[in-house]
XYZ file of C-alpha atoms in Angstrom:
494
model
C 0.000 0.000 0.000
C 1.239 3.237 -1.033
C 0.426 6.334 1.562
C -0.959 9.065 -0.495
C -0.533 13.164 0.098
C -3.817 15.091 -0.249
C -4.027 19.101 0.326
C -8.045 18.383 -0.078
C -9.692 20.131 3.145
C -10.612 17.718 5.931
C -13.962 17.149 5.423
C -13.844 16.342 1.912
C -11.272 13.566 2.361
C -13.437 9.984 1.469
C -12.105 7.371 3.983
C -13.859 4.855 6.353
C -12.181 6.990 8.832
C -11.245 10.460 9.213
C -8.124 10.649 11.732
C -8.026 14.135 13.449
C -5.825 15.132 16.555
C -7.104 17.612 19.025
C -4.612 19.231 21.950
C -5.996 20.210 25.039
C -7.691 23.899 25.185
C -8.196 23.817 21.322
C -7.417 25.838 18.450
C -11.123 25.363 16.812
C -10.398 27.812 14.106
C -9.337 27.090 10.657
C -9.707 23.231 9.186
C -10.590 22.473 12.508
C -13.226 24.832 11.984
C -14.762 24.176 8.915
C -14.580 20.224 9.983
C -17.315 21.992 13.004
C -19.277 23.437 10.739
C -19.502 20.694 8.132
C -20.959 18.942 11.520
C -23.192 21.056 12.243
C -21.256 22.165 15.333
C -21.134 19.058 17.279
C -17.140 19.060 17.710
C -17.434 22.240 19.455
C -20.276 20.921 21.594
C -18.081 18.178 22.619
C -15.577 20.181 23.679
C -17.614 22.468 26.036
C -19.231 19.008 27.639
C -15.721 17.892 28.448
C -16.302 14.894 26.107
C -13.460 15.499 23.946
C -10.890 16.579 26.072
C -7.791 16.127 23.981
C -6.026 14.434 26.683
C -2.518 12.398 24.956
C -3.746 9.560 22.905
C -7.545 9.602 24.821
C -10.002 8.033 21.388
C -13.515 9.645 20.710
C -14.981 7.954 17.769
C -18.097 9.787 15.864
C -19.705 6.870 14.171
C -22.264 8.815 12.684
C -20.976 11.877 10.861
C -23.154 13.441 7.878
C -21.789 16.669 6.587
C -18.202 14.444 5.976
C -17.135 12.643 2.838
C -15.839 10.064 5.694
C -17.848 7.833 6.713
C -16.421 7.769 10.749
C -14.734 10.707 12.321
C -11.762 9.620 15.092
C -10.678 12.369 17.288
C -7.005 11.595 19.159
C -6.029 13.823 21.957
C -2.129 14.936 21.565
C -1.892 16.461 24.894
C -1.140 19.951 25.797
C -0.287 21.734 22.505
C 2.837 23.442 23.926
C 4.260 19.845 25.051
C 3.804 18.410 21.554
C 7.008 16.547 20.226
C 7.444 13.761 17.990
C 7.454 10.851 20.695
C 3.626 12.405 22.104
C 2.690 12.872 18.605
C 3.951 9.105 17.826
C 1.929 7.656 20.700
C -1.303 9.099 19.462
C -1.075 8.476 16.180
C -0.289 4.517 16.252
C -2.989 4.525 18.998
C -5.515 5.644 16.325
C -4.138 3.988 13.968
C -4.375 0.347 16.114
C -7.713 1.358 17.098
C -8.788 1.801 12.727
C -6.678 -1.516 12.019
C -8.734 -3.592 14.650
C -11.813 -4.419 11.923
C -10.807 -5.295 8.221
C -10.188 -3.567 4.618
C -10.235 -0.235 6.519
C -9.388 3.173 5.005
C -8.277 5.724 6.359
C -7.411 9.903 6.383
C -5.168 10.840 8.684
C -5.343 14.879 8.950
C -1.878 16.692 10.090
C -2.247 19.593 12.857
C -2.139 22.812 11.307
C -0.423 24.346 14.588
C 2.537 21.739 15.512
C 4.608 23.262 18.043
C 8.195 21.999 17.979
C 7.297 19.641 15.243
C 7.814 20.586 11.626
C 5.706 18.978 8.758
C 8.002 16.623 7.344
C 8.502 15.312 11.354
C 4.606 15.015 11.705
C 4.322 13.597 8.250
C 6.925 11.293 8.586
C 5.518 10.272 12.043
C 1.972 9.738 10.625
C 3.548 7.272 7.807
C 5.308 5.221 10.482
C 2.448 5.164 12.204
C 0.236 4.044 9.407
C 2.755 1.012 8.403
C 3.486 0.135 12.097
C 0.237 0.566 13.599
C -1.577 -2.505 11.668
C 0.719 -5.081 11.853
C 1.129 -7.122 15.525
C 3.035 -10.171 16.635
C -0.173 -12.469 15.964
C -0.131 -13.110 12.011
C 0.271 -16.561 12.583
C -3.484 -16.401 14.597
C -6.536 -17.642 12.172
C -8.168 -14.481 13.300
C -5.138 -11.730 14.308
C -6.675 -8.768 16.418
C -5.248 -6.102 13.949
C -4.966 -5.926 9.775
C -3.362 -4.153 6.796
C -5.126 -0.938 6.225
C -7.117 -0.518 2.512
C -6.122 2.883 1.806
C -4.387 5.931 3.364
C -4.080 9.570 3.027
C -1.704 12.405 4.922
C -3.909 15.647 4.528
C -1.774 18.497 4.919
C -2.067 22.277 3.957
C -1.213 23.586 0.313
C 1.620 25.193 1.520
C 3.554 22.306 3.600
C 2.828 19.536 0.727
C 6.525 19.143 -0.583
C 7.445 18.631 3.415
C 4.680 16.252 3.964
C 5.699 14.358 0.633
C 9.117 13.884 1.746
C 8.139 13.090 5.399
C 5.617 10.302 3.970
C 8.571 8.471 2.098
C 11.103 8.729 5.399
C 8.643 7.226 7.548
C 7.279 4.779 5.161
C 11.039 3.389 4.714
C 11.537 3.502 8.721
C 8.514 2.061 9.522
C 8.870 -1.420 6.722
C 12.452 -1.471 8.287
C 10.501 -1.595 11.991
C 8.562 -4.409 10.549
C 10.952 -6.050 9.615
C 12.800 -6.089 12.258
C 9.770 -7.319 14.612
C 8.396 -9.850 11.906
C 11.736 -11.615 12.533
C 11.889 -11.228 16.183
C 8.183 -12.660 16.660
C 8.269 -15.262 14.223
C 8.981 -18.680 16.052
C 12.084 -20.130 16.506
C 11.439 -23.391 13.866
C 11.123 -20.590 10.950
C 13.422 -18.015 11.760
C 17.117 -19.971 12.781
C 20.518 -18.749 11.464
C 20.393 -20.406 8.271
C 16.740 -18.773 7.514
C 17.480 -15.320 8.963
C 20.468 -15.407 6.517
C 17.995 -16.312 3.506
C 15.809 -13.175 4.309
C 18.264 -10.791 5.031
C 19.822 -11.989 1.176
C 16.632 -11.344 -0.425
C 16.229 -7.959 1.987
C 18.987 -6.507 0.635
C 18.964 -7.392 -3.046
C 15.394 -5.523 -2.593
C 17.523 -2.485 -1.396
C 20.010 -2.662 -3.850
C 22.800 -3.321 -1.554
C 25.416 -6.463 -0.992
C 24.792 -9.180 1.425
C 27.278 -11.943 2.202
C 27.029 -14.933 4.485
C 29.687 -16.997 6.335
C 29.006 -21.004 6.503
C 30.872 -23.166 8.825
C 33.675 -22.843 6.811
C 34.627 -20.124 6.478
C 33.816 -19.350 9.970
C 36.224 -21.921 11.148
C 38.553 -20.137 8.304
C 38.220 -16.825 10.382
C 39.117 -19.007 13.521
C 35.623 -17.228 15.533
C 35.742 -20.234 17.940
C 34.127 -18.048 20.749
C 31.173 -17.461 18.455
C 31.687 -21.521 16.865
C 31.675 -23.205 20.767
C 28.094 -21.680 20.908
C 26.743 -23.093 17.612
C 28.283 -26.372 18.366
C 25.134 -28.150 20.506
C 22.918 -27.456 17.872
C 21.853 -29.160 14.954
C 21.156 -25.763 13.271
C 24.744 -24.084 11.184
C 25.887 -20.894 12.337
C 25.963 -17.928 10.359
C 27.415 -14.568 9.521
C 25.692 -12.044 7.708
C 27.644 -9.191 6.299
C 25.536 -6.271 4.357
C 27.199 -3.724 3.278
C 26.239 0.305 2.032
C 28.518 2.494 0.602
C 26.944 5.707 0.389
C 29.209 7.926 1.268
C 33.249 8.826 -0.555
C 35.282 5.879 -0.911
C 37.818 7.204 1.599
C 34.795 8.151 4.264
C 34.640 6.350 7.996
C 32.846 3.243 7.812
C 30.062 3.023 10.791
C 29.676 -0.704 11.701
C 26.793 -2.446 13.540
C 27.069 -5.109 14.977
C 23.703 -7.517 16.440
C 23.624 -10.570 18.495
C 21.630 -13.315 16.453
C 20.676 -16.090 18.698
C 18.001 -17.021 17.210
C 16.755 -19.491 20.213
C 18.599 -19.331 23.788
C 17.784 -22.286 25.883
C 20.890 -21.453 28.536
C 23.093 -24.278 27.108
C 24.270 -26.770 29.484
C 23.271 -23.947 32.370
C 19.570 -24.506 31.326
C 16.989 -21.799 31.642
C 13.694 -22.460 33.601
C 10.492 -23.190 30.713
C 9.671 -19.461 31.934
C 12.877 -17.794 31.519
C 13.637 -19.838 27.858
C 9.539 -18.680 26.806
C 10.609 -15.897 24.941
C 14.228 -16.803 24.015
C 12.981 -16.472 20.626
C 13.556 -12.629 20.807
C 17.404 -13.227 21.652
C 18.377 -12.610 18.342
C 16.824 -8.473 18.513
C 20.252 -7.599 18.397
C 20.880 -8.704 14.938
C 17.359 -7.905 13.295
C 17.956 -4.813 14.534
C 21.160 -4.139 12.722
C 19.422 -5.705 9.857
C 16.552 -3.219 9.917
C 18.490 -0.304 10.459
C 21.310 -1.121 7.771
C 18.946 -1.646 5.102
C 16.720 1.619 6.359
C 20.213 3.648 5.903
C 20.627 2.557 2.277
C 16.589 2.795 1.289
C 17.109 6.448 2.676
C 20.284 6.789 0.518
C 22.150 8.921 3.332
C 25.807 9.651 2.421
C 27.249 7.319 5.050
C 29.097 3.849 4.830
C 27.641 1.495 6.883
C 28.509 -2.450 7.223
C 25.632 -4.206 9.320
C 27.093 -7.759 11.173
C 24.788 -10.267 12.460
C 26.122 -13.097 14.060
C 23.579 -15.803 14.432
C 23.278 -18.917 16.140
C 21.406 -21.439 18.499
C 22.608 -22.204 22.092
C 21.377 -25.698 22.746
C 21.915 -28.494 24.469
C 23.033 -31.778 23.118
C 26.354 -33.923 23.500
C 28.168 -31.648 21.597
C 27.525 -28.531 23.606
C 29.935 -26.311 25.107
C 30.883 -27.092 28.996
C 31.634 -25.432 31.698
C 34.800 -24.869 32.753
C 36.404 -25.313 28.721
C 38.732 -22.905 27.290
C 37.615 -21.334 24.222
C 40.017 -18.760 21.740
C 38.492 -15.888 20.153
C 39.139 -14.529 16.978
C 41.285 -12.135 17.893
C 43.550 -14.813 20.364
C 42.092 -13.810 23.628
C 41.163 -17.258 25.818
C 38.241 -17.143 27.959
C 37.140 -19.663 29.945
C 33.565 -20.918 29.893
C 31.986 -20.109 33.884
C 28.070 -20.166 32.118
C 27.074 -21.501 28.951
C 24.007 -19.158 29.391
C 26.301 -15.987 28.970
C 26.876 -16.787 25.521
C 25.472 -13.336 23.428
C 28.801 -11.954 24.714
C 30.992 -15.021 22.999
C 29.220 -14.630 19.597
C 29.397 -10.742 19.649
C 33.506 -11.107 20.501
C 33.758 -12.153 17.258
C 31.742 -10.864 14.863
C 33.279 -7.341 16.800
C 36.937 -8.515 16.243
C 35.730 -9.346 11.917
C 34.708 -5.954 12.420
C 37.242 -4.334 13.157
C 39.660 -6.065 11.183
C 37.417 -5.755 8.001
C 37.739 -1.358 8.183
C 34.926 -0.521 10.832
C 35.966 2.957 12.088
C 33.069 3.365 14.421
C 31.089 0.350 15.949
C 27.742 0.433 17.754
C 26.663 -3.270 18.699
C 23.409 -4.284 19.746
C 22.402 -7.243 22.111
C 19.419 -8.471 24.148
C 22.546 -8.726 26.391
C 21.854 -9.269 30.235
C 19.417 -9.348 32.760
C 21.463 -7.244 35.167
C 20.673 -4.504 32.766
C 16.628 -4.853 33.090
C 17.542 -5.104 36.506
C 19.014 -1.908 36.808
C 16.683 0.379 34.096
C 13.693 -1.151 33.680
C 11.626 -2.562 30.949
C 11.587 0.097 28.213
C 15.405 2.207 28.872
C 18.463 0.840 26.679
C 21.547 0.593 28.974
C 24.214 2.644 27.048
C 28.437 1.404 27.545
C 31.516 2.899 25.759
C 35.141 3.413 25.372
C 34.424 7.050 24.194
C 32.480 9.639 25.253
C 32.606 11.533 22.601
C 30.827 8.627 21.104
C 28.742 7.588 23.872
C 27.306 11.132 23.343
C 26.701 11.371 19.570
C 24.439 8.028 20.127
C 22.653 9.135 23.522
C 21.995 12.332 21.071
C 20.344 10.516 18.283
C 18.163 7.853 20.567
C 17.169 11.618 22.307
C 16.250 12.923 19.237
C 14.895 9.829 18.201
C 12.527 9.516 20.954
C 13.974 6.619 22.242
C 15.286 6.426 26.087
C 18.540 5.219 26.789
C 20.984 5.896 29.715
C 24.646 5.764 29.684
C 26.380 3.376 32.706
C 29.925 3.391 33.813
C 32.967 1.698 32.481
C 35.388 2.098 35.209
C 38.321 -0.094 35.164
C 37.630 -1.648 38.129
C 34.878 -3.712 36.394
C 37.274 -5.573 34.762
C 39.133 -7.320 37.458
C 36.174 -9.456 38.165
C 36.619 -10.888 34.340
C 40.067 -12.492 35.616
C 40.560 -16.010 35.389
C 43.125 -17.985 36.886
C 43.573 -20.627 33.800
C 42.473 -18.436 30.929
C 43.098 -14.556 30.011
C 39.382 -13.786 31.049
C 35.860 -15.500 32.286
C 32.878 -15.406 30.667
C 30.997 -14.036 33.655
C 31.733 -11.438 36.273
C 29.998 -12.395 39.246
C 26.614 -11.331 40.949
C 27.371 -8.008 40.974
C 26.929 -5.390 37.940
C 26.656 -7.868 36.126
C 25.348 -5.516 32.645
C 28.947 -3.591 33.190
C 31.080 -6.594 33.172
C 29.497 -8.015 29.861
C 30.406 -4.384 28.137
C 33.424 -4.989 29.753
C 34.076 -8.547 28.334
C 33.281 -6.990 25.092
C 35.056 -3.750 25.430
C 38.624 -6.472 24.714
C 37.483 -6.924 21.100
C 37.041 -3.600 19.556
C 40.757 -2.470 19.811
C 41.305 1.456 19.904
C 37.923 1.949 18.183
C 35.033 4.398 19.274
C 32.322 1.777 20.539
C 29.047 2.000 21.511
C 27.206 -1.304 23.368
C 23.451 -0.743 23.663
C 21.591 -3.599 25.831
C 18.697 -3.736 24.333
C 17.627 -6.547 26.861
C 14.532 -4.615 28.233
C 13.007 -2.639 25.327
C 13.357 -4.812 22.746
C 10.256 -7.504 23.416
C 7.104 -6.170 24.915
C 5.373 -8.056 27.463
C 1.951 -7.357 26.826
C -0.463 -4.756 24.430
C -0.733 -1.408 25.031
C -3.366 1.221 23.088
C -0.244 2.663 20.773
C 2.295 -0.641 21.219
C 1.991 -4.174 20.243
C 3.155 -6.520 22.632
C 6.492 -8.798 21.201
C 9.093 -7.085 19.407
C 9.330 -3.244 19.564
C 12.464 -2.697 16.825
C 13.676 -0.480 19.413
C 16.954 1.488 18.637
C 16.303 1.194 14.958
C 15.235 4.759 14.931
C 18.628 5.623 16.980
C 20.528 3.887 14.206
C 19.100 5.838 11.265
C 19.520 8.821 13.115
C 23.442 8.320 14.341
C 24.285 7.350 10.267
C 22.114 10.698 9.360
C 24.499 12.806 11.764
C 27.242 11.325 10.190
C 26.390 12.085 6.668
């Protein structure tokens, strides 16, 4: 489905649903005004009876609305109109949009604000788009009857005047928001369909859809690159590993290459240090990390920014079998560092060590890596903050920017030295684990020995990145979190 522009006024727009936002205390002149008056008044009435309040994402469908080429007015509250920003403006527009996408073959006209504090058209426009591809599609396609569905039709109204902006906001958030569902589409699906070897079959057909390269690294050539960190992982499972390398050049020749790295294990059951049937429930969603990276890589070139950007997704399966990986064995990473196995269930950390050392050694000048990393990190933040780690501040800063601007909430933690005596092993140059105790720090740590002198990022995506349940504007399962920060970081750097 293509999202159309219109400049047509409001009430003339022909949709099964009209889509207008209202801010608290408001504006009833222009559009919104001649939308009152082509109903006879009865938005203004509402209003003064305190029915439509325009509280932040609050619904008030009119199911009956004669005087409209719509059949169904929807009025969303944004909020207070001089606290309007992208992320409040977000929230109400997927909730209307969920709420249009819950019945079937559905059209729909989504109207912009004429008065968007803080928020310019292409922003809003953008927004809307994402909203509009996001909204419809949840983690239940695989149900007989899924709760929501594709939409038939939909329209962006915006004023004469902003219709180049909204044009160009449509496309940008159109291109984020397939690269969102993309990203969560592989995340949800079930372990049986998505494994490395699949993952590595879509992400090859993704990226010959983008126009950009995509190789992938068998067993051989993985033992060839000597990644036995990432190999001792694989090794209990009947499932290959894989690497898959896509790669964008859209910036000079000579430019800095920004690399991104994601942790694909496509199903975690703990290894030999099994997880409980509750904590393994959802180990589907281990591999975020690398869909993520996916997602965002792909976005990048679709949006043709002037960056180079490599995307790495190491992907395997940690399970348990007579082959698996033990405790207490000695594995050597790509790069020569020997770290001995203390939990077979800390083993994002071993793949990322060395698809981060290929990295590095294959040009990456900057590296952001992504991983539904620890536990200790949901401990400490929460359910919906990305824990934020780095060698450089600098950086560290330039990301926590762009997830800020983004409207994404991540939070840096410390990287004192300290943290890395309780990686020390007696028989190998490190551990796999670093005891009870901050335990999110010592994995950056752990991975902080395979980037070299590099400027690294490590977001722990752990908490954001699969939804417990449905909210109005958020579909429980995957959230493509960060994907947005991603796009954003490569647009700075173009």
């Amino acid at each position: 489905m293509e999202i159309q522009v219109s400049t047509q006024a409001w009430h003339e727009a022909e949709a099964d649903w009209l889509v207008v936002g209202v801010t608290e205390s408001p504006d009833l002149s222009g559009s919104f005004a001649a939308l009152d008056a082509s109903l006879g008044g009865s938005l203004s009435r509402l209003v003064e009876a305190g029915d439509l309040t325009g509280k932040l994402a609050e619904l008030l469908p009119v199911l009956d609305a004669p005087g409209l080429s719509a059949r169904r007015l929807l009025a969303v509250g944004l909020g207070k109109a001089d606290e309007l920003n992208g992320e409040r403006f977000c929230k109400a527009m997927m909730t209307a949009v969920r709420s249009v996408a819950s019945k079937k073959d559905r059209s729909l006209a989504l109207a912009l604000p004429e008065s968007l504090s803080g928020l310019s058209t292409a922003d809003a426009a953008a927004i809307a788009a994402r909203a509009i591809v996001v909204g419809p599609v949840g983690q239940d396609s695989l149900k007989t009857e899924p709760g929501h569905h594709p939409l038939a039709a939909a329209t962006v109204l915006t004023p004469v005047d902003g219709e180049a902006d909204a044009k160009a906001g449509v496309t940008k958030g159109t291109i984020i928001g397939e690269a969102m569902n993309l990203t969560r589409n592989l995340v949800d699906l079930p372990p049986e369909m998505i494994y490395p070897e699949s993952f590595a079959e879509r992400a090859s057909e993704a990226a010959a859809a983008a126009g950009v390269s995509c190789r992938v690294l068998g067993q051989s050539e993985l033992e060839a690159e000597k990644m036995g960190s990432l190999l001792a992982v694989a090794q209990g499972s009947d499932r290959p590993p894989r690497v898959v390398i896509v790669e964008y050049k859209g910036g000079k020749a000579d430019a800095p290459t920004l690399a991104i790295v994601g942790k694909g294990v496509t199903f975690d059951s703990g290894g030999l240090s099994l997880k409980t049937s509750e904590g393994m429930l959802t180990m589907k969603c281990d591999m975020a990390g690398a869909a993520t990276a996916l997602g965002a890589t792909l976005a990048i070139a679709r949006l043709g920014l002037p960056v180079n950007v490599t995307g790495y997704m190491g992907l395997v399966e940690n399970m348990v079998s007579g082959n698996s990986y033990k405790l207490g064995d000695i594995l050597t990473a790509r790069n020569g560092v020997t770290i001995e196995v203390q939990n077979t269930d800390a083993e994002g950390r071993l793949v990322l060590a060395d698809v981060l050392s290929y990295a590095v050694d294959n040009g990456a000048d900057k590296i952001i890596d992504l991983a539904t990393l620890t536990g200790a990190c949901v401990v400490a933040l929460g359910e919906d903050v990305t824990g934020v780690f780095s060698n450089n501040q600098d950086w560290a800063d330039a990301v926590l920017s762009a997830a800020k601007t983004a409207g994404e909430d991540a939070w840096q933690l410390p990287m004192f030295d300290h943290y890395a005596e309780l990686l020390k092993s007696d028989v190998a140059d490190c551990r796999n684990i670093g005891g009870r105790w901050g335990g999110a720090i010592t994995a950056a740590k752990f991975l902080e020995q395979f980037v070299g002198e590099k400027p690294w990022v490590h977001l722990d995506i752990a908490g954001p990145s699969f939804a417990s349940s449905n909210k109005g504007h958020r579909e429980g399962g995957s959230t493509a979190c960060m994907v947005r920060t991603l796009i954003e970081v490569a647009a700075t750097l173009g």
